[in-house]
């Protein structure tokens, strides 16, 4: 299980929370849930609801998808995320099902923030919303 101080350190590494002071980030920690995902197990599957944002504390997660041509039958690796990175925030904001699948490459410890709490955090922390907008480019 991930302790509060460890969760805070993970959030501080995430680009979403860049430039946000630790005392402010500490207010998010009680909203988080933690889970362990064994290597090879799914974090989520394509077409499942996007109802949480994921923050990797330990391990790696690969995103597998069909690319630009959703008719492809073979999944290809789109991205790998590691400690201190977040993913699924765009699907949560768009309120759309996952367009890809995520699998643990190695044993992982993951923090999650549910969609309602994520939206509240973005509203309460304009800097986080700005960081997210920069990623949208």
mmCIF file with all atom_site columns, C-alpha atoms in Angstrom:
data_model
loop_
_atom_site.group_PDB
_atom_site.id
_atom_site.type_symbol
_atom_site.label_atom_id
_atom_site.label_alt_id
_atom_site.label_comp_id
_atom_site.label_asym_id
_atom_site.label_entity_id
_atom_site.label_seq_id
_atom_site.pdbx_PDB_ins_code
_atom_site.Cartn_x
_atom_site.Cartn_y
_atom_site.Cartn_z
_atom_site.occupancy
_atom_site.B_iso_or_equiv
_atom_site.pdbx_formal_charge
_atom_site.auth_seq_id
_atom_site.auth_comp_id
_atom_site.auth_asym_id
_atom_site.auth_atom_id
_atom_site.pdbx_PDB_model_num
ATOM 1   C CA . UNK A 1 1   ? 0.000   0.000  0.000   1.00 0.00 ? 1   UNK A CA 1
ATOM 2   C CA . UNK A 1 2   ? 1.218   3.484  -0.832  1.00 0.00 ? 2   UNK A CA 1
ATOM 3   C CA . UNK A 1 3   ? 1.645   5.762  2.189   1.00 0.00 ? 3   UNK A CA 1
ATOM 4   C CA . UNK A 1 4   ? 0.512   9.391  2.145   1.00 0.00 ? 4   UNK A CA 1
ATOM 5   C CA . UNK A 1 5   ? 4.040   10.798 1.907   1.00 0.00 ? 5   UNK A CA 1
ATOM 6   C CA . UNK A 1 6   ? 4.792   8.446  -1.004  1.00 0.00 ? 6   UNK A CA 1
ATOM 7   C CA . UNK A 1 7   ? 1.592   9.478  -2.779  1.00 0.00 ? 7   UNK A CA 1
ATOM 8   C CA . UNK A 1 8   ? 2.528   13.124 -2.330  1.00 0.00 ? 8   UNK A CA 1
ATOM 9   C CA . UNK A 1 9   ? 5.982   12.479 -3.818  1.00 0.00 ? 9   UNK A CA 1
ATOM 10  C CA . UNK A 1 10  ? 4.388   10.736 -6.818  1.00 0.00 ? 10  UNK A CA 1
ATOM 11  C CA . UNK A 1 11  ? 1.990   13.617 -7.452  1.00 0.00 ? 11  UNK A CA 1
ATOM 12  C CA . UNK A 1 12  ? 4.850   16.118 -7.201  1.00 0.00 ? 12  UNK A CA 1
ATOM 13  C CA . UNK A 1 13  ? 6.635   14.328 -10.080 1.00 0.00 ? 13  UNK A CA 1
ATOM 14  C CA . UNK A 1 14  ? 3.608   14.404 -12.399 1.00 0.00 ? 14  UNK A CA 1
ATOM 15  C CA . UNK A 1 15  ? 3.585   17.033 -15.151 1.00 0.00 ? 15  UNK A CA 1
ATOM 16  C CA . UNK A 1 16  ? -0.053  17.754 -14.337 1.00 0.00 ? 16  UNK A CA 1
ATOM 17  C CA . UNK A 1 17  ? 0.996   19.192 -10.972 1.00 0.00 ? 17  UNK A CA 1
ATOM 18  C CA . UNK A 1 18  ? 4.179   20.964 -12.061 1.00 0.00 ? 18  UNK A CA 1
ATOM 19  C CA . UNK A 1 19  ? 4.660   24.224 -10.139 1.00 0.00 ? 19  UNK A CA 1
ATOM 20  C CA . UNK A 1 20  ? 2.053   23.415 -7.478  1.00 0.00 ? 20  UNK A CA 1
ATOM 21  C CA . UNK A 1 21  ? 3.376   23.596 -3.890  1.00 0.00 ? 21  UNK A CA 1
ATOM 22  C CA . UNK A 1 22  ? 3.514   20.422 -1.805  1.00 0.00 ? 22  UNK A CA 1
ATOM 23  C CA . UNK A 1 23  ? 1.067   21.708 0.849   1.00 0.00 ? 23  UNK A CA 1
ATOM 24  C CA . UNK A 1 24  ? -1.517  22.241 -1.900  1.00 0.00 ? 24  UNK A CA 1
ATOM 25  C CA . UNK A 1 25  ? -0.872  18.795 -3.382  1.00 0.00 ? 25  UNK A CA 1
ATOM 26  C CA . UNK A 1 26  ? -1.254  17.275 0.064   1.00 0.00 ? 26  UNK A CA 1
ATOM 27  C CA . UNK A 1 27  ? -4.953  18.167 -0.076  1.00 0.00 ? 27  UNK A CA 1
ATOM 28  C CA . UNK A 1 28  ? -5.364  15.772 -3.035  1.00 0.00 ? 28  UNK A CA 1
ATOM 29  C CA . UNK A 1 29  ? -3.802  12.756 -1.296  1.00 0.00 ? 29  UNK A CA 1
ATOM 30  C CA . UNK A 1 30  ? -6.947  11.801 0.700   1.00 0.00 ? 30  UNK A CA 1
ATOM 31  C CA . UNK A 1 31  ? -8.908  11.674 -2.584  1.00 0.00 ? 31  UNK A CA 1
ATOM 32  C CA . UNK A 1 32  ? -6.624  9.007  -4.053  1.00 0.00 ? 32  UNK A CA 1
ATOM 33  C CA . UNK A 1 33  ? -7.062  5.263  -4.108  1.00 0.00 ? 33  UNK A CA 1
ATOM 34  C CA . UNK A 1 34  ? -4.143  2.907  -4.550  1.00 0.00 ? 34  UNK A CA 1
ATOM 35  C CA . UNK A 1 35  ? -3.936  -0.454 -6.232  1.00 0.00 ? 35  UNK A CA 1
ATOM 36  C CA . UNK A 1 36  ? -1.413  -3.006 -7.335  1.00 0.00 ? 36  UNK A CA 1
ATOM 37  C CA . UNK A 1 37  ? -1.442  -4.447 -10.838 1.00 0.00 ? 37  UNK A CA 1
ATOM 38  C CA . UNK A 1 38  ? 0.619   -7.527 -11.666 1.00 0.00 ? 38  UNK A CA 1
ATOM 39  C CA . UNK A 1 39  ? 2.806   -7.605 -14.764 1.00 0.00 ? 39  UNK A CA 1
ATOM 40  C CA . UNK A 1 40  ? 0.704   -8.533 -17.794 1.00 0.00 ? 40  UNK A CA 1
ATOM 41  C CA . UNK A 1 41  ? -2.627  -7.671 -16.170 1.00 0.00 ? 41  UNK A CA 1
ATOM 42  C CA . UNK A 1 42  ? -4.868  -4.963 -17.617 1.00 0.00 ? 42  UNK A CA 1
ATOM 43  C CA . UNK A 1 43  ? -5.194  -1.571 -15.959 1.00 0.00 ? 43  UNK A CA 1
ATOM 44  C CA . UNK A 1 44  ? -8.168  -0.922 -18.248 1.00 0.00 ? 44  UNK A CA 1
ATOM 45  C CA . UNK A 1 45  ? -9.445  -2.234 -21.570 1.00 0.00 ? 45  UNK A CA 1
ATOM 46  C CA . UNK A 1 46  ? -10.568 -0.515 -24.747 1.00 0.00 ? 46  UNK A CA 1
ATOM 47  C CA . UNK A 1 47  ? -14.202 0.650  -24.610 1.00 0.00 ? 47  UNK A CA 1
ATOM 48  C CA . UNK A 1 48  ? -14.399 0.526  -20.813 1.00 0.00 ? 48  UNK A CA 1
ATOM 49  C CA . UNK A 1 49  ? -15.667 3.739  -19.171 1.00 0.00 ? 49  UNK A CA 1
ATOM 50  C CA . UNK A 1 50  ? -13.036 6.398  -18.490 1.00 0.00 ? 50  UNK A CA 1
ATOM 51  C CA . UNK A 1 51  ? -13.870 7.114  -14.895 1.00 0.00 ? 51  UNK A CA 1
ATOM 52  C CA . UNK A 1 52  ? -10.471 7.689  -13.282 1.00 0.00 ? 52  UNK A CA 1
ATOM 53  C CA . UNK A 1 53  ? -7.065  9.222  -13.850 1.00 0.00 ? 53  UNK A CA 1
ATOM 54  C CA . UNK A 1 54  ? -4.037  7.026  -13.145 1.00 0.00 ? 54  UNK A CA 1
ATOM 55  C CA . UNK A 1 55  ? -0.756  8.096  -11.508 1.00 0.00 ? 55  UNK A CA 1
ATOM 56  C CA . UNK A 1 56  ? 2.100   5.582  -11.578 1.00 0.00 ? 56  UNK A CA 1
ATOM 57  C CA . UNK A 1 57  ? 3.960   5.246  -8.306  1.00 0.00 ? 57  UNK A CA 1
ATOM 58  C CA . UNK A 1 58  ? 6.082   2.231  -9.325  1.00 0.00 ? 58  UNK A CA 1
ATOM 59  C CA . UNK A 1 59  ? 6.387   0.075  -12.435 1.00 0.00 ? 59  UNK A CA 1
ATOM 60  C CA . UNK A 1 60  ? 5.500   0.670  -16.072 1.00 0.00 ? 60  UNK A CA 1
ATOM 61  C CA . UNK A 1 61  ? 2.237   0.641  -18.003 1.00 0.00 ? 61  UNK A CA 1
ATOM 62  C CA . UNK A 1 62  ? 1.966   0.306  -21.776 1.00 0.00 ? 62  UNK A CA 1
ATOM 63  C CA . UNK A 1 63  ? -0.871  1.726  -23.804 1.00 0.00 ? 63  UNK A CA 1
ATOM 64  C CA . UNK A 1 64  ? -1.938  -0.523 -26.670 1.00 0.00 ? 64  UNK A CA 1
ATOM 65  C CA . UNK A 1 65  ? -4.246  0.673  -29.413 1.00 0.00 ? 65  UNK A CA 1
ATOM 66  C CA . UNK A 1 66  ? -5.275  0.373  -32.982 1.00 0.00 ? 66  UNK A CA 1
ATOM 67  C CA . UNK A 1 67  ? -3.737  3.696  -34.000 1.00 0.00 ? 67  UNK A CA 1
ATOM 68  C CA . UNK A 1 68  ? -5.414  6.005  -36.489 1.00 0.00 ? 68  UNK A CA 1
ATOM 69  C CA . UNK A 1 69  ? -7.195  3.123  -38.190 1.00 0.00 ? 69  UNK A CA 1
ATOM 70  C CA . UNK A 1 70  ? -9.554  1.703  -35.578 1.00 0.00 ? 70  UNK A CA 1
ATOM 71  C CA . UNK A 1 71  ? -10.382 -1.190 -37.934 1.00 0.00 ? 71  UNK A CA 1
ATOM 72  C CA . UNK A 1 72  ? -6.944  -2.756 -37.395 1.00 0.00 ? 72  UNK A CA 1
ATOM 73  C CA . UNK A 1 73  ? -7.201  -6.092 -35.613 1.00 0.00 ? 73  UNK A CA 1
ATOM 74  C CA . UNK A 1 74  ? -3.671  -6.023 -34.189 1.00 0.00 ? 74  UNK A CA 1
ATOM 75  C CA . UNK A 1 75  ? -2.900  -3.741 -31.280 1.00 0.00 ? 75  UNK A CA 1
ATOM 76  C CA . UNK A 1 76  ? 0.339   -1.801 -31.321 1.00 0.00 ? 76  UNK A CA 1
ATOM 77  C CA . UNK A 1 77  ? 2.232   -0.114 -28.518 1.00 0.00 ? 77  UNK A CA 1
ATOM 78  C CA . UNK A 1 78  ? 1.354   3.562  -28.486 1.00 0.00 ? 78  UNK A CA 1
ATOM 79  C CA . UNK A 1 79  ? 3.174   4.672  -25.339 1.00 0.00 ? 79  UNK A CA 1
ATOM 80  C CA . UNK A 1 80  ? 4.814   3.480  -22.131 1.00 0.00 ? 80  UNK A CA 1
ATOM 81  C CA . UNK A 1 81  ? 4.324   5.358  -18.864 1.00 0.00 ? 81  UNK A CA 1
ATOM 82  C CA . UNK A 1 82  ? 6.568   5.059  -15.819 1.00 0.00 ? 82  UNK A CA 1
ATOM 83  C CA . UNK A 1 83  ? 6.826   6.360  -12.253 1.00 0.00 ? 83  UNK A CA 1
ATOM 84  C CA . UNK A 1 84  ? 5.709   9.945  -11.824 1.00 0.00 ? 84  UNK A CA 1
ATOM 85  C CA . UNK A 1 85  ? 3.559   9.973  -14.958 1.00 0.00 ? 85  UNK A CA 1
ATOM 86  C CA . UNK A 1 86  ? -0.207  10.201 -15.281 1.00 0.00 ? 86  UNK A CA 1
ATOM 87  C CA . UNK A 1 87  ? -2.544  8.943  -17.989 1.00 0.00 ? 87  UNK A CA 1
ATOM 88  C CA . UNK A 1 88  ? -6.215  8.754  -18.974 1.00 0.00 ? 88  UNK A CA 1
ATOM 89  C CA . UNK A 1 89  ? -6.896  12.383 -18.066 1.00 0.00 ? 89  UNK A CA 1
ATOM 90  C CA . UNK A 1 90  ? -8.061  13.289 -21.580 1.00 0.00 ? 90  UNK A CA 1
ATOM 91  C CA . UNK A 1 91  ? -10.578 10.440 -21.780 1.00 0.00 ? 91  UNK A CA 1
ATOM 92  C CA . UNK A 1 92  ? -11.917 11.410 -18.366 1.00 0.00 ? 92  UNK A CA 1
ATOM 93  C CA . UNK A 1 93  ? -12.373 15.038 -19.404 1.00 0.00 ? 93  UNK A CA 1
ATOM 94  C CA . UNK A 1 94  ? -14.036 14.043 -22.677 1.00 0.00 ? 94  UNK A CA 1
ATOM 95  C CA . UNK A 1 95  ? -16.238 11.571 -20.793 1.00 0.00 ? 95  UNK A CA 1
ATOM 96  C CA . UNK A 1 96  ? -15.634 8.958  -23.489 1.00 0.00 ? 96  UNK A CA 1
ATOM 97  C CA . UNK A 1 97  ? -14.769 5.264  -23.203 1.00 0.00 ? 97  UNK A CA 1
ATOM 98  C CA . UNK A 1 98  ? -11.109 4.327  -23.414 1.00 0.00 ? 98  UNK A CA 1
ATOM 99  C CA . UNK A 1 99  ? -9.967  4.238  -27.045 1.00 0.00 ? 99  UNK A CA 1
ATOM 100 C CA . UNK A 1 100 ? -7.044  1.991  -26.098 1.00 0.00 ? 100 UNK A CA 1
ATOM 101 C CA . UNK A 1 101 ? -6.054  -0.607 -23.511 1.00 0.00 ? 101 UNK A CA 1
ATOM 102 C CA . UNK A 1 102 ? -3.465  -0.303 -20.752 1.00 0.00 ? 102 UNK A CA 1
ATOM 103 C CA . UNK A 1 103 ? -1.448  -3.236 -19.392 1.00 0.00 ? 103 UNK A CA 1
ATOM 104 C CA . UNK A 1 104 ? 1.165   -3.427 -16.651 1.00 0.00 ? 104 UNK A CA 1
ATOM 105 C CA . UNK A 1 105 ? 4.581   -4.106 -18.200 1.00 0.00 ? 105 UNK A CA 1
ATOM 106 C CA . UNK A 1 106 ? 5.956   -4.839 -14.736 1.00 0.00 ? 106 UNK A CA 1
ATOM 107 C CA . UNK A 1 107 ? 4.365   -5.136 -11.308 1.00 0.00 ? 107 UNK A CA 1
ATOM 108 C CA . UNK A 1 108 ? 2.856   -1.706 -10.660 1.00 0.00 ? 108 UNK A CA 1
ATOM 109 C CA . UNK A 1 109 ? 1.653   0.421  -7.812  1.00 0.00 ? 109 UNK A CA 1
ATOM 110 C CA . UNK A 1 110 ? -0.883  2.900  -9.131  1.00 0.00 ? 110 UNK A CA 1
ATOM 111 C CA . UNK A 1 111 ? -2.783  5.788  -7.598  1.00 0.00 ? 111 UNK A CA 1
ATOM 112 C CA . UNK A 1 112 ? -6.180  6.714  -9.021  1.00 0.00 ? 112 UNK A CA 1
ATOM 113 C CA . UNK A 1 113 ? -8.355  9.790  -8.814  1.00 0.00 ? 113 UNK A CA 1
ATOM 114 C CA . UNK A 1 114 ? -12.018 9.394  -9.768  1.00 0.00 ? 114 UNK A CA 1
ATOM 115 C CA . UNK A 1 115 ? -13.472 11.583 -12.535 1.00 0.00 ? 115 UNK A CA 1
ATOM 116 C CA . UNK A 1 116 ? -15.574 13.787 -10.246 1.00 0.00 ? 116 UNK A CA 1
ATOM 117 C CA . UNK A 1 117 ? -12.617 14.503 -7.950  1.00 0.00 ? 117 UNK A CA 1
ATOM 118 C CA . UNK A 1 118 ? -10.347 15.101 -10.945 1.00 0.00 ? 118 UNK A CA 1
ATOM 119 C CA . UNK A 1 119 ? -12.676 17.770 -12.320 1.00 0.00 ? 119 UNK A CA 1
ATOM 120 C CA . UNK A 1 120 ? -12.883 19.396 -8.872  1.00 0.00 ? 120 UNK A CA 1
ATOM 121 C CA . UNK A 1 121 ? -9.085  19.431 -8.606  1.00 0.00 ? 121 UNK A CA 1
ATOM 122 C CA . UNK A 1 122 ? -8.768  21.116 -12.017 1.00 0.00 ? 122 UNK A CA 1
ATOM 123 C CA . UNK A 1 123 ? -11.345 23.713 -10.962 1.00 0.00 ? 123 UNK A CA 1
ATOM 124 C CA . UNK A 1 124 ? -9.620  24.365 -7.626  1.00 0.00 ? 124 UNK A CA 1
ATOM 125 C CA . UNK A 1 125 ? -6.089  24.404 -9.087  1.00 0.00 ? 125 UNK A CA 1
ATOM 126 C CA . UNK A 1 126 ? -5.949  26.567 -12.207 1.00 0.00 ? 126 UNK A CA 1
ATOM 127 C CA . UNK A 1 127 ? -2.242  25.760 -12.563 1.00 0.00 ? 127 UNK A CA 1
ATOM 128 C CA . UNK A 1 128 ? -3.084  22.067 -13.048 1.00 0.00 ? 128 UNK A CA 1
ATOM 129 C CA . UNK A 1 129 ? -5.649  23.008 -15.705 1.00 0.00 ? 129 UNK A CA 1
ATOM 130 C CA . UNK A 1 130 ? -3.009  25.161 -17.443 1.00 0.00 ? 130 UNK A CA 1
ATOM 131 C CA . UNK A 1 131 ? -0.505  22.285 -17.354 1.00 0.00 ? 131 UNK A CA 1
ATOM 132 C CA . UNK A 1 132 ? -3.094  19.993 -18.891 1.00 0.00 ? 132 UNK A CA 1
ATOM 133 C CA . UNK A 1 133 ? -3.954  22.537 -21.586 1.00 0.00 ? 133 UNK A CA 1
ATOM 134 C CA . UNK A 1 134 ? -0.239  22.779 -22.492 1.00 0.00 ? 134 UNK A CA 1
ATOM 135 C CA . UNK A 1 135 ? -0.168  19.021 -23.060 1.00 0.00 ? 135 UNK A CA 1
ATOM 136 C CA . UNK A 1 136 ? -3.141  19.324 -25.400 1.00 0.00 ? 136 UNK A CA 1
ATOM 137 C CA . UNK A 1 137 ? -0.919  21.670 -27.307 1.00 0.00 ? 137 UNK A CA 1
#
